Structures are given as structure tokens and as C-alpha cells.
PDB file of C-alpha atoms in Angstrom:
ATOM      1  CA  MET A 352     106.594  80.430 114.693  1.00  0.00           C
ATOM      2  CA  ALA A 353     106.663  81.559 111.093  1.00  0.00           C
ATOM      3  CA  LYS A 354     108.985  79.788 108.663  1.00  0.00           C
ATOM      4  CA  TYR A 355     111.515  82.174 107.133  1.00  0.00           C
ATOM      5  CA  PHE A 356     112.481  81.772 103.481  1.00  0.00           C
ATOM      6  CA  ASP A 357     115.490  83.666 102.107  1.00  0.00           C
ATOM      7  CA  VAL A 358     114.716  83.576  98.386  1.00  0.00           C
ATOM      8  CA  HIS A 359     116.935  84.746  95.532  1.00  0.00           C
ATOM      9  CA  PRO A 360     115.369  87.875  93.933  1.00  0.00           C
ATOM     10  CA  GLU A 361     116.120  86.865  90.331  1.00  0.00           C
ATOM     11  CA  ASN A 362     116.271  83.059  90.451  1.00  0.00           C
ATOM     12  CA  PRO A 363     113.936  81.922  93.235  1.00  0.00           C
ATOM     13  CA  GLN A 364     114.827  78.471  94.573  1.00  0.00           C
ATOM     14  CA  ARG A 365     112.166  76.024  93.357  1.00  0.00           C
ATOM     15  CA  ARG A 366     112.308  74.063  96.591  1.00  0.00           C
ATOM     16  CA  SER A 367     111.564  77.150  98.672  1.00  0.00           C
ATOM     17  CA  ILE A 368     108.736  78.237  96.385  1.00  0.00           C
ATOM     18  CA  GLY A 369     107.282  74.730  96.568  1.00  0.00           C
ATOM     19  CA  GLN A 370     107.381  74.833 100.373  1.00  0.00           C
ATOM     20  CA  VAL A 371     105.650  78.235 100.415  1.00  0.00           C
ATOM     21  CA  VAL A 372     102.895  76.966  98.127  1.00  0.00           C
ATOM     22  CA  ALA A 373     102.456  73.876 100.315  1.00  0.00           C
ATOM     23  CA  ILE A 374     101.913  76.180 103.318  1.00  0.00           C
ATOM     24  CA  LEU A 375      99.306  78.136 101.365  1.00  0.00           C
ATOM     25  CA  ARG A 376      97.491  74.986 100.262  1.00  0.00           C
ATOM     26  CA  ASP A 377      97.489  73.793 103.875  1.00  0.00           C
ATOM     27  CA  GLY A 378      95.509  76.884 104.908  1.00  0.00           C
ATOM     28  CA  GLY A 379      98.494  79.061 105.773  1.00  0.00           C
ATOM     29  CA  LEU A 380      98.974  82.826 105.701  1.00  0.00           C
ATOM     30  CA  ILE A 381     102.175  84.277 104.256  1.00  0.00           C
ATOM     31  CA  ALA A 382     103.953  87.619 104.115  1.00  0.00           C
ATOM     32  CA  TYR A 383     105.517  87.991 100.679  1.00  0.00           C
ATOM     33  CA  PRO A 384     107.255  90.699  98.603  1.00  0.00           C
ATOM     34  CA  THR A 385     105.700  92.437  95.602  1.00  0.00           C
ATOM     35  CA  ASP A 386     106.664  95.285  93.281  1.00  0.00           C
ATOM     36  CA  SER A 387     104.796  97.720  95.515  1.00  0.00           C
ATOM     37  CA  CYS A 388     105.613  96.469  99.036  1.00  0.00           C
ATOM     38  CA  PHE A 389     105.154  93.417 101.247  1.00  0.00           C
ATOM     39  CA  ALA A 390     101.697  91.876 101.295  1.00  0.00           C
ATOM     40  CA  LEU A 391      99.796  89.332 103.336  1.00  0.00           C
ATOM     41  CA  GLY A 392      98.404  86.478 101.262  1.00  0.00           C
ATOM     42  CA  CYS A 393      96.324  83.297 101.507  1.00  0.00           C
ATOM     43  CA  LEU A 394      94.137  81.220  99.208  1.00  0.00           C
ATOM     44  CA  ALA A 395      90.963  82.968  98.063  1.00  0.00           C
ATOM     45  CA  GLY A 396      88.877  80.200  99.614  1.00  0.00           C
ATOM     46  CA  ASN A 397      90.647  80.435 102.982  1.00  0.00           C
ATOM     47  CA  LYS A 398      88.082  82.134 105.253  1.00  0.00           C
ATOM     48  CA  ASN A 399      90.283  81.774 108.323  1.00  0.00           C
ATOM     49  CA  GLY A 400      93.230  83.334 106.468  1.00  0.00           C
ATOM     50  CA  MET A 401      91.063  86.280 105.479  1.00  0.00           C
ATOM     51  CA  GLU A 402      90.037  86.802 109.118  1.00  0.00           C
ATOM     52  CA  ARG A 403      93.677  86.602 110.212  1.00  0.00           C
ATOM     53  CA  ILE A 404      94.517  89.383 107.752  1.00  0.00           C
ATOM     54  CA  ARG A 405      91.660  91.450 109.195  1.00  0.00           C
ATOM     55  CA  GLN A 406      92.991  90.899 112.722  1.00  0.00           C
ATOM     56  CA  ILE A 407      96.604  91.760 111.854  1.00  0.00           C
ATOM     57  CA  ARG A 408      95.595  94.947 110.057  1.00  0.00           C
ATOM     58  CA  GLN A 409      92.508  95.673 112.192  1.00  0.00           C
ATOM     59  CA  LEU A 410      90.316  96.044 109.107  1.00  0.00           C
ATOM     60  CA  ASP A 411      86.572  96.513 109.035  1.00  0.00           C
ATOM     61  CA  ASP A 412      84.092  94.781 106.717  1.00  0.00           C
ATOM     62  CA  ARG A 413      84.370  97.560 104.131  1.00  0.00           C
ATOM     63  CA  HIS A 414      87.982  96.819 103.263  1.00  0.00           C
ATOM     64  CA  HIS A 415      88.561  95.952  99.604  1.00  0.00           C
ATOM     65  CA  PHE A 416      90.728  92.836  99.422  1.00  0.00           C
ATOM     66  CA  THR A 417      92.776  92.202  96.281  1.00  0.00           C
ATOM     67  CA  LEU A 418      93.075  89.067  94.195  1.00  0.00           C
ATOM     68  CA  VAL A 419      96.676  88.914  92.981  1.00  0.00           C
ATOM     69  CA  CYS A 420      96.950  87.103  89.651  1.00  0.00           C
ATOM     70  CA  HIS A 421      99.766  85.445  87.736  1.00  0.00           C
ATOM     71  CA  ASP A 422      98.676  86.684  84.320  1.00  0.00           C
ATOM     72  CA  PHE A 423      95.920  88.337  82.330  1.00  0.00           C
ATOM     73  CA  ALA A 424      94.204  85.031  81.510  1.00  0.00           C
ATOM     74  CA  GLN A 425      93.727  84.406  85.236  1.00  0.00           C
ATOM     75  CA  LEU A 426      92.591  87.970  85.867  1.00  0.00           C
ATOM     76  CA  GLY A 427      90.053  87.765  83.047  1.00  0.00           C
ATOM     77  CA  GLN A 428      88.239  84.888  84.777  1.00  0.00           C
ATOM     78  CA  LEU A 429      87.596  87.039  87.858  1.00  0.00           C
ATOM     79  CA  VAL A 430      86.338  90.340  86.451  1.00  0.00           C
ATOM     80  CA  HIS A 431      84.231  91.739  83.619  1.00  0.00           C
ATOM     81  CA  LEU A 432      86.219  93.826  81.125  1.00  0.00           C
ATOM     82  CA  SER A 433      84.954  95.938  78.257  1.00  0.00           C
ATOM     83  CA  ASN A 434      87.285  96.260  75.262  1.00  0.00           C
ATOM     84  CA  THR A 435      88.284  99.779  76.303  1.00  0.00           C
ATOM     85  CA  VAL A 436      89.092  98.784  79.865  1.00  0.00           C
ATOM     86  CA  PHE A 437      90.864  95.627  78.666  1.00  0.00           C
ATOM     87  CA  ARG A 438      93.264  97.650  76.516  1.00  0.00           C
ATOM     88  CA  ALA A 439      93.954 100.211  79.246  1.00  0.00           C
ATOM     89  CA  ILE A 440      94.698  97.605  81.911  1.00  0.00           C
ATOM     90  CA  LYS A 441      96.666  95.333  79.562  1.00  0.00           C
ATOM     91  CA  ALA A 442      98.999  98.240  78.770  1.00  0.00           C
ATOM     92  CA  ALA A 443      99.694  98.797  82.485  1.00  0.00           C
ATOM     93  CA  THR A 444     100.271  95.209  83.594  1.00  0.00           C
ATOM     94  CA  PRO A 445     102.201  93.647  85.107  1.00  0.00           C
ATOM     95  CA  GLY A 446     102.813  96.614  87.361  1.00  0.00           C
ATOM     96  CA  SER A 447     102.144  98.385  90.642  1.00  0.00           C
ATOM     97  CA  TYR A 448      98.430  98.921  90.081  1.00  0.00           C
ATOM     98  CA  THR A 449      95.285  97.544  91.676  1.00  0.00           C
ATOM     99  CA  PHE A 450      92.143  97.720  89.539  1.00  0.00           C
ATOM    100  CA  ILE A 451      88.652  97.642  91.013  1.00  0.00           C
ATOM    101  CA  LEU A 452      86.302  95.945  88.553  1.00  0.00           C
ATOM    102  CA  PRO A 453      82.895  94.232  88.427  1.00  0.00           C
ATOM    103  CA  ALA A 454      83.397  90.648  89.608  1.00  0.00           C
ATOM    104  CA  THR A 455      82.371  87.467  87.816  1.00  0.00           C
ATOM    105  CA  LYS A 456      80.645  84.555  89.555  1.00  0.00           C
ATOM    106  CA  GLU A 457      84.085  82.964  90.005  1.00  0.00           C
ATOM    107  CA  VAL A 458      84.741  85.333  92.922  1.00  0.00           C
ATOM    108  CA  PRO A 459      83.381  84.285  96.344  1.00  0.00           C
ATOM    109  CA  ARG A 460      80.662  86.694  97.509  1.00  0.00           C
ATOM    110  CA  ARG A 461      82.446  87.460 100.773  1.00  0.00           C
ATOM    111  CA  LEU A 462      85.288  89.045  98.780  1.00  0.00           C
ATOM    112  CA  LEU A 463      83.016  91.491  96.982  1.00  0.00           C
ATOM    113  CA  ASN A 464      82.194  95.071  97.763  1.00  0.00           C
ATOM    114  CA  THR A 465      78.633  94.462  98.938  1.00  0.00           C
ATOM    115  CA  ARG A 466      77.201  97.550  97.279  1.00  0.00           C
ATOM    116  CA  LYS A 467      78.996  97.559  93.926  1.00  0.00           C
ATOM    117  CA  LYS A 468      79.745  93.809  93.547  1.00  0.00           C
ATOM    118  CA  THR A 469      83.322  94.702  92.630  1.00  0.00           C
ATOM    119  CA  VAL A 470      86.704  93.252  93.561  1.00  0.00           C
ATOM    120  CA  GLY A 471      90.293  94.460  93.396  1.00  0.00           C
ATOM    121  CA  VAL A 472      92.693  92.628  91.058  1.00  0.00           C
ATOM    122  CA  ARG A 473      96.353  93.051  90.151  1.00  0.00           C
ATOM    123  CA  ILE A 474      99.286  91.396  88.373  1.00  0.00           C
ATOM    124  CA  PRO A 475     102.566  92.136  90.168  1.00  0.00           C
ATOM    125  CA  ASP A 476     105.824  92.831  88.360  1.00  0.00           C
ATOM    126  CA  HIS A 477     107.975  90.934  90.853  1.00  0.00           C
ATOM    127  CA  VAL A 478     109.934  87.738  90.157  1.00  0.00           C
ATOM    128  CA  VAL A 479     109.328  86.068  93.528  1.00  0.00           C
ATOM    129  CA  ALA A 480     105.632  86.935  93.705  1.00  0.00           C
ATOM    130  CA  GLN A 481     105.216  85.621  90.160  1.00  0.00           C
ATOM    131  CA  ALA A 482     107.074  82.402  91.016  1.00  0.00           C
ATOM    132  CA  ILE A 483     104.690  81.762  93.921  1.00  0.00           C
ATOM    133  CA  LEU A 484     101.636  82.492  91.758  1.00  0.00           C
ATOM    134  CA  ASP A 485     102.918  80.315  88.917  1.00  0.00           C
ATOM    135  CA  GLU A 486     103.513  77.348  91.219  1.00  0.00           C
ATOM    136  CA  LEU A 487     100.194  77.895  93.022  1.00  0.00           C
ATOM    137  CA  GLY A 488      98.127  78.036  89.840  1.00  0.00           C
ATOM    138  CA  GLU A 489      95.433  80.285  91.323  1.00  0.00           C
ATOM    139  CA  PRO A 490      95.135  83.868  92.596  1.00  0.00           C
ATOM    140  CA  LEU A 491      96.169  84.934  96.082  1.00  0.00           C
ATOM    141  CA  LEU A 492      93.816  86.850  98.340  1.00  0.00           C
ATOM    142  CA  SER A 493      96.030  89.711  99.460  1.00  0.00           C
ATOM    143  CA  SER A 494      96.276  92.922 101.415  1.00  0.00           C
ATOM    144  CA  THR A 495      99.153  95.378 101.825  1.00  0.00           C
ATOM    145  CA  LEU A 496     101.203  94.681 104.947  1.00  0.00           C
ATOM    146  CA  LEU A 497     100.390  97.971 106.628  1.00  0.00           C
ATOM    147  CA  LEU A 498     100.097  97.619 110.393  1.00  0.00           C
ATOM    148  CA  PRO A 499      97.572  99.609 112.481  1.00  0.00           C
ATOM    149  CA  GLY A 500      98.752 103.105 113.349  1.00  0.00           C
ATOM    150  CA  GLU A 501     101.596 103.032 110.798  1.00  0.00           C
ATOM    151  CA  GLU A 502     101.765 105.359 107.802  1.00  0.00           C
ATOM    152  CA  ASP A 503     104.115 103.216 105.721  1.00  0.00           C
ATOM    153  CA  PRO A 504     103.940  99.521 104.777  1.00  0.00           C
ATOM    154  CA  MET A 505     106.595  97.106 106.022  1.00  0.00           C
ATOM    155  CA  THR A 506     109.498  96.541 103.626  1.00  0.00           C
ATOM    156  CA  GLN A 507     112.030  94.411 105.537  1.00  0.00           C
ATOM    157  CA  GLY A 508     111.551  90.661 105.797  1.00  0.00           C
ATOM    158  CA  TRP A 509     113.493  90.264 109.053  1.00  0.00           C
ATOM    159  CA  GLU A 510     111.363  92.949 110.733  1.00  0.00           C
ATOM    160  CA  ILE A 511     108.197  91.165 109.620  1.00  0.00           C
ATOM    161  CA  LYS A 512     109.560  87.884 111.009  1.00  0.00           C
ATOM    162  CA  GLU A 513     110.222  89.566 114.383  1.00  0.00           C
ATOM    163  CA  LEU A 514     106.892  91.376 114.625  1.00  0.00           C
ATOM    164  CA  LEU A 515     104.535  88.795 113.118  1.00  0.00           C
ATOM    165  CA  ASP A 516     106.290  85.569 114.083  1.00  0.00           C
ATOM    166  CA  HIS A 517     103.140  84.132 115.695  1.00  0.00           C
ATOM    167  CA  ALA A 518     100.618  85.837 113.391  1.00  0.00           C
ATOM    168  CA  VAL A 519     101.698  84.403 110.004  1.00  0.00           C
ATOM    169  CA  ASP A 520     102.914  80.984 108.900  1.00  0.00           C
ATOM    170  CA  ALA A 521     105.711  82.067 106.556  1.00  0.00           C
ATOM    171  CA  VAL A 522     107.781  85.124 105.649  1.00  0.00           C
ATOM    172  CA  ILE A 523     109.357  85.235 102.194  1.00  0.00           C
ATOM    173  CA  ASP A 524     112.309  87.603 101.976  1.00  0.00           C
ATOM    174  CA  SER A 525     113.994  88.286  98.640  1.00  0.00           C
ATOM    175  CA  GLY A 526     115.696  91.545  99.613  1.00  0.00           C
ATOM    176  CA  GLU A 527     114.092  93.323  96.681  1.00  0.00           C
ATOM    177  CA  CYS A 528     110.748  94.927  97.385  1.00  0.00           C
ATOM    178  CA  GLY A 529     108.840  98.095  96.608  1.00  0.00           C
ATOM    179  CA  THR A 530     108.332 100.725  99.287  1.00  0.00           C
ATOM    180  CA  GLU A 531     104.883 102.143  98.593  1.00  0.00           C
ATOM    181  CA  PRO A 532     101.437 100.653  97.947  1.00  0.00           C
ATOM    182  CA  THR A 533      99.912 100.239  94.514  1.00  0.00           C
ATOM    183  CA  THR A 534      98.059 102.937  92.650  1.00  0.00           C
ATOM    184  CA  VAL A 535      94.368 101.990  92.891  1.00  0.00           C
ATOM    185  CA  VAL A 536      92.147 102.646  89.876  1.00  0.00           C
ATOM    186  CA  ASP A 537      88.378 102.151  90.102  1.00  0.00           C
ATOM    187  CA  TYR A 538      87.032 100.803  86.811  1.00  0.00           C
ATOM    188  CA  SER A 539      83.565  99.896  88.077  1.00  0.00           C
ATOM    189  CA  THR A 540      82.406 101.979  85.114  1.00  0.00           C
ATOM    190  CA  ASP A 541      84.291 102.506  81.849  1.00  0.00           C
ATOM    191  CA  GLU A 542      85.691 105.790  83.173  1.00  0.00           C
ATOM    192  CA  PRO A 543      88.708 105.344  85.474  1.00  0.00           C
ATOM    193  CA  VAL A 544      88.713 106.988  88.902  1.00  0.00           C
ATOM    194  CA  ILE A 545      91.990 107.065  90.821  1.00  0.00           C
ATOM    195  CA  ILE A 546      91.258 106.054  94.414  1.00  0.00           C
ATOM    196  CA  ARG A 547      94.869 106.136  95.619  1.00  0.00           C
ATOM    197  CA  LYS A 548      98.068 107.388  94.023  1.00  0.00           C
ATOM    198  CA  GLY A 549     100.937 105.032  94.761  1.00  0.00           C
ATOM    199  CA  ALA A 550     103.816 103.224  93.093  1.00  0.00           C
ATOM    200  CA  GLY A 551     102.191 102.978  89.649  1.00  0.00           C
ATOM    201  CA  ASP A 552     102.253 106.093  87.462  1.00  0.00           C
ATOM    202  CA  PRO A 553      98.698 107.479  87.612  1.00  0.00           C
ATOM    203  CA  ALA A 554      99.078 109.523  84.390  1.00  0.00           C
ATOM    204  CA  PRO A 555      97.561 106.924  81.995  1.00  0.00           C
ATOM    205  CA  PHE A 556      94.338 106.937  84.037  1.00  0.00           C
ATOM    206  CA  GLU A 557      93.953 110.663  84.677  1.00  0.00           C
TER     207      GLU A 557
END
């Protein structure tokens, strides 16, 4: 059964955040809130966690996973950024955007788009997600909690606990969560291409 954490949306309890991070470091898979919607997350090096995400969402090998970062310094270690792209992304983060960028050697090969050698990265604007990332000290491998056959992501912690009780190790519920996925911007070249319009305003990249 998944552990259920009722976390304050503005002042997350340190003890709860510490317990969540311990679960992650022990190879666990969590469902956690972000500024876009709930996401599934595990350590980037957790191959089993990645496969569990694939099973829950019924994803194929072409799915672009996202590395969710605490700050820009962490993001900059994972992807190559030209000055132009750096300025554009810096102006939009933290926020409800996922950026697809050429990966550095810091990113495990199995996380890359095999053809383009790119990876998705984002910095969420959500207090609880940021508290987890700050305590963890490394990015989370993540995917939107969108179940097979559903058009909309899950947004209620108690529903996730009921449905995925035996599929995840922890559910973090802070009551405050976005209701639509991120806007995805492909920056594999210096010219942005909007792959999906979502919670983030696409106007700066059009």
C-alpha cells in the first residue's frame, strides 16, 4: 500500500518531505503535485521506477520522460544551452513548461530520445514539488499522471491513493495542484517549436 502524505501547500512539513525523499532514495515511486498537475516521479537512476511509470501509463519506448529540476543550476548540468535559448528559458522558469533540449553526458542514455539525443527538462513553480527537489538534491525522473484512456490528468490526491494504492509507494497531497499538463517547447535547435500547448503561456515561444 502507498503511504499517504497530507502536506501543507505553503509550509510543507519537513518531516513529511524527509520521509518522501527517503522513499525515493530507497528506489520508490511517488505521485506528487506540481504547478501543472500530478506527476509520477522516481530517481533518474531508478530503472525499475521508470518501468513502473511505463506500466502505469502504458507508454511505449518513444515516450519523452522529463527531468524535473530544483533550479537553473541543476538544469544547466543536464542540457546544452546557447545564450539565446538560455535567456528565453530563464525568463519562463520556474513555470508550467517542459523544454526539450540536447542532453549532456550527465543524462543516462536510456532517458534520451534515441534519434535526437534530447531530453525534457523543467523547473516547477510549486512549493511542495520544490521542497522535495531541494531535500533530494538531484532531479526527478517524471511523467504526467495521465492514465490510459483518460483525456485529463489526475488532480486529486485521494483519488490517486485509491486507484494506484498498489502501483506507487507514496502519494503526496497538498490540495493545491494544477489541472493541465505543461506546455512543451522543443529547443533541439535554436528555434522553438511548440509540441503541446498546456498550462504555460505559449506566446513567448510562438
